[in-house]
């Protein structure tokens, strides 16, 4: 786990989720994110604050708001449109092993159609002042990949910061 940064997720539903499934799945995703922080072999992870996934559109759920979350949330809301799914952010960035485990879980779920994923490094969190927000947002690029290509990028440690990955299941 990297101590600070931005992890931004948009998880698209395959169709429409029933409310009890939605709540159960959300609870599992949030728990899996926290346990995925503990997979990596980083000596000091316990000294870093573990910031869980939160809904950026409900500020009361975020104990650690920042000025960058709002414009990032707008980008993900546009991508979501009227589709069913979750938009979830964290100010922690998972390490390689944790991220792979986390994404294998989500993409293995039959009721998930695809995921949008953005990772920004700690620099974006620590210096995301209003003056730098346009610079950070203008640096964002998009890339569409399928699941196997995405995991191949993991194996080669080629996942990049500032790219919004659209990860298709097939």
Tab-separated table of C-alpha atoms in Angstrom:
chain	number	residue	atom	x	y	z
A	1	UNK	CA	0.000	0.000	0.000
A	2	UNK	CA	1.213	3.481	-0.823
A	3	UNK	CA	0.261	5.772	2.016
A	4	UNK	CA	-1.530	8.479	0.028
A	5	UNK	CA	-2.802	9.057	-3.464
A	6	UNK	CA	-6.114	8.518	-5.160
A	7	UNK	CA	-7.765	5.258	-6.074
A	8	UNK	CA	-10.875	5.939	-8.141
A	9	UNK	CA	-13.254	3.174	-9.194
A	10	UNK	CA	-16.435	2.973	-11.188
A	11	UNK	CA	-17.877	-0.528	-11.068
A	12	UNK	CA	-20.588	-1.071	-13.694
A	13	UNK	CA	-23.389	-3.502	-13.012
A	14	UNK	CA	-24.288	-6.211	-15.467
A	15	UNK	CA	-27.901	-5.093	-15.791
A	16	UNK	CA	-29.517	-3.791	-12.601
A	17	UNK	CA	-28.640	-4.895	-9.101
A	18	UNK	CA	-31.285	-5.693	-6.516
A	19	UNK	CA	-30.909	-3.581	-3.386
A	20	UNK	CA	-29.961	-6.447	-1.041
A	21	UNK	CA	-27.295	-7.648	-3.527
A	22	UNK	CA	-26.040	-4.067	-3.935
A	23	UNK	CA	-25.568	-3.564	-0.198
A	24	UNK	CA	-23.950	-6.967	0.333
A	25	UNK	CA	-21.578	-6.484	-2.629
A	26	UNK	CA	-20.633	-2.963	-1.511
A	27	UNK	CA	-19.812	-4.245	1.967
A	28	UNK	CA	-17.628	-7.026	0.486
A	29	UNK	CA	-15.807	-4.619	-1.855
A	30	UNK	CA	-15.009	-2.245	1.003
A	31	UNK	CA	-13.784	-5.084	3.226
A	32	UNK	CA	-11.706	-6.571	0.392
A	33	UNK	CA	-10.039	-3.196	-0.210
A	34	UNK	CA	-8.908	-2.963	3.421
A	35	UNK	CA	-7.692	-6.579	3.546
A	36	UNK	CA	-5.868	-6.076	0.224
A	37	UNK	CA	-3.780	-3.402	1.925
A	38	UNK	CA	-2.309	-6.120	4.120
A	39	UNK	CA	-1.116	-8.382	1.306
A	40	UNK	CA	1.944	-6.425	0.246
A	41	UNK	CA	5.241	-6.976	1.993
A	42	UNK	CA	5.821	-3.401	3.081
A	43	UNK	CA	7.396	-3.028	6.502
A	44	UNK	CA	5.725	0.236	7.445
A	45	UNK	CA	2.172	-0.301	6.155
A	46	UNK	CA	0.836	-0.454	9.693
A	47	UNK	CA	2.081	3.070	10.346
A	48	UNK	CA	0.111	4.500	7.417
A	49	UNK	CA	-3.478	5.564	7.786
A	50	UNK	CA	-5.786	3.060	6.119
A	51	UNK	CA	-8.393	5.126	4.305
A	52	UNK	CA	-11.297	2.916	3.247
A	53	UNK	CA	-13.270	3.249	0.049
A	54	UNK	CA	-15.878	5.993	0.206
A	55	UNK	CA	-18.568	7.387	-2.063
A	56	UNK	CA	-17.172	10.761	-3.206
A	57	UNK	CA	-20.704	12.003	-3.862
A	58	UNK	CA	-21.595	11.703	-0.191
A	59	UNK	CA	-19.050	13.890	1.634
A	60	UNK	CA	-20.260	12.737	5.042
A	61	UNK	CA	-18.870	9.286	4.214
A	62	UNK	CA	-15.392	10.738	3.623
A	63	UNK	CA	-13.403	11.573	6.722
A	64	UNK	CA	-10.536	12.888	4.602
A	65	UNK	CA	-11.943	15.203	1.918
A	66	UNK	CA	-9.684	16.922	-0.566
A	67	UNK	CA	-10.177	19.463	-3.308
A	68	UNK	CA	-9.330	16.975	-6.067
A	69	UNK	CA	-12.062	14.443	-5.248
A	70	UNK	CA	-14.907	16.659	-6.488
A	71	UNK	CA	-13.641	17.142	-10.061
A	72	UNK	CA	-12.568	13.482	-10.253
A	73	UNK	CA	-16.027	12.475	-9.076
A	74	UNK	CA	-17.602	14.561	-11.848
A	75	UNK	CA	-15.554	12.665	-14.440
A	76	UNK	CA	-16.723	9.326	-13.060
A	77	UNK	CA	-20.353	10.466	-12.758
A	78	UNK	CA	-20.356	11.348	-16.470
A	79	UNK	CA	-18.972	7.920	-17.326
A	80	UNK	CA	-21.577	6.209	-15.137
A	81	UNK	CA	-24.523	8.074	-16.618
A	82	UNK	CA	-27.790	6.321	-15.748
A	83	UNK	CA	-26.136	2.900	-15.400
A	84	UNK	CA	-26.254	0.942	-12.169
A	85	UNK	CA	-23.001	0.610	-10.257
A	86	UNK	CA	-20.698	2.156	-7.668
A	87	UNK	CA	-18.304	5.069	-7.683
A	88	UNK	CA	-15.782	4.563	-4.898
A	89	UNK	CA	-12.623	6.476	-3.998
A	90	UNK	CA	-9.846	6.135	-1.448
A	91	UNK	CA	-6.825	8.216	-0.558
A	92	UNK	CA	-4.775	5.027	-0.348
A	93	UNK	CA	-3.274	3.335	-3.370
A	94	UNK	CA	-2.909	-0.422	-3.145
A	95	UNK	CA	0.411	-2.057	-3.911
A	96	UNK	CA	0.814	-4.593	-6.730
A	97	UNK	CA	-0.228	-7.727	-4.861
A	98	UNK	CA	-3.144	-6.055	-3.122
A	99	UNK	CA	-4.415	-4.463	-6.303
A	100	UNK	CA	-4.286	-7.708	-8.243
A	101	UNK	CA	-6.150	-9.580	-5.522
A	102	UNK	CA	-8.741	-6.786	-5.278
A	103	UNK	CA	-9.406	-6.663	-9.034
A	104	UNK	CA	-9.526	-10.444	-9.403
A	105	UNK	CA	-12.289	-10.423	-6.820
A	106	UNK	CA	-14.352	-7.675	-8.488
A	107	UNK	CA	-13.920	-8.869	-12.072
A	108	UNK	CA	-14.709	-12.412	-10.957
A	109	UNK	CA	-18.155	-11.286	-9.864
A	110	UNK	CA	-20.734	-12.333	-12.491
A	111	UNK	CA	-22.873	-9.226	-11.892
A	112	UNK	CA	-20.054	-6.829	-12.839
A	113	UNK	CA	-19.875	-5.679	-16.463
A	114	UNK	CA	-16.709	-3.559	-16.403
A	115	UNK	CA	-14.618	-1.246	-14.244
A	116	UNK	CA	-13.146	2.189	-14.724
A	117	UNK	CA	-9.996	2.579	-12.663
A	118	UNK	CA	-7.766	5.575	-12.026
A	119	UNK	CA	-4.755	5.714	-9.770
A	120	UNK	CA	-2.971	8.935	-8.897
A	121	UNK	CA	0.233	8.930	-6.905
A	122	UNK	CA	0.759	10.526	-3.507
A	123	UNK	CA	1.911	13.755	-5.116
A	124	UNK	CA	-1.680	14.351	-6.270
A	125	UNK	CA	-2.957	14.053	-2.720
A	126	UNK	CA	-0.261	15.974	-0.929
A	127	UNK	CA	-0.207	18.939	-3.282
A	128	UNK	CA	-3.702	18.923	-4.736
A	129	UNK	CA	-4.330	22.581	-4.177
A	130	UNK	CA	-6.840	24.453	-6.284
A	131	UNK	CA	-3.987	25.841	-8.381
A	132	UNK	CA	-2.759	22.364	-9.386
A	133	UNK	CA	-6.134	20.714	-10.022
A	134	UNK	CA	-6.353	21.776	-13.705
A	135	UNK	CA	-2.808	20.457	-14.280
A	136	UNK	CA	-3.662	17.091	-12.706
A	137	UNK	CA	-6.956	16.781	-14.608
A	138	UNK	CA	-5.392	17.795	-17.949
A	139	UNK	CA	-2.758	15.085	-17.521
A	140	UNK	CA	-5.422	12.340	-17.380
A	141	UNK	CA	-5.516	9.964	-20.317
A	142	UNK	CA	-7.857	7.060	-21.078
A	143	UNK	CA	-7.117	3.508	-22.127
A	144	UNK	CA	-9.534	0.664	-22.904
A	145	UNK	CA	-8.236	-2.825	-22.094
A	146	UNK	CA	-9.721	-6.239	-21.534
A	147	UNK	CA	-9.251	-8.169	-18.332
A	148	UNK	CA	-6.351	-10.302	-19.544
A	149	UNK	CA	-4.458	-7.280	-20.914
A	150	UNK	CA	-4.998	-5.444	-17.636
A	151	UNK	CA	-3.597	-8.336	-15.598
A	152	UNK	CA	-0.729	-8.668	-18.055
A	153	UNK	CA	0.086	-5.013	-17.302
A	154	UNK	CA	0.071	-5.982	-13.614
A	155	UNK	CA	2.488	-8.830	-14.161
A	156	UNK	CA	4.850	-6.477	-15.949
A	157	UNK	CA	4.225	-3.708	-13.384
A	158	UNK	CA	3.126	-1.389	-16.179
A	159	UNK	CA	-0.023	0.073	-14.605
A	160	UNK	CA	0.426	3.822	-14.888
A	161	UNK	CA	-0.686	6.769	-12.813
A	162	UNK	CA	-3.051	9.315	-14.400
A	163	UNK	CA	-4.657	6.849	-16.828
A	164	UNK	CA	-8.331	6.051	-16.557
A	165	UNK	CA	-8.436	2.372	-17.463
A	166	UNK	CA	-11.708	1.044	-18.837
A	167	UNK	CA	-11.377	-2.641	-17.983
A	168	UNK	CA	-13.724	-4.857	-19.976
A	169	UNK	CA	-14.451	-8.298	-18.596
A	170	UNK	CA	-13.957	-10.088	-21.909
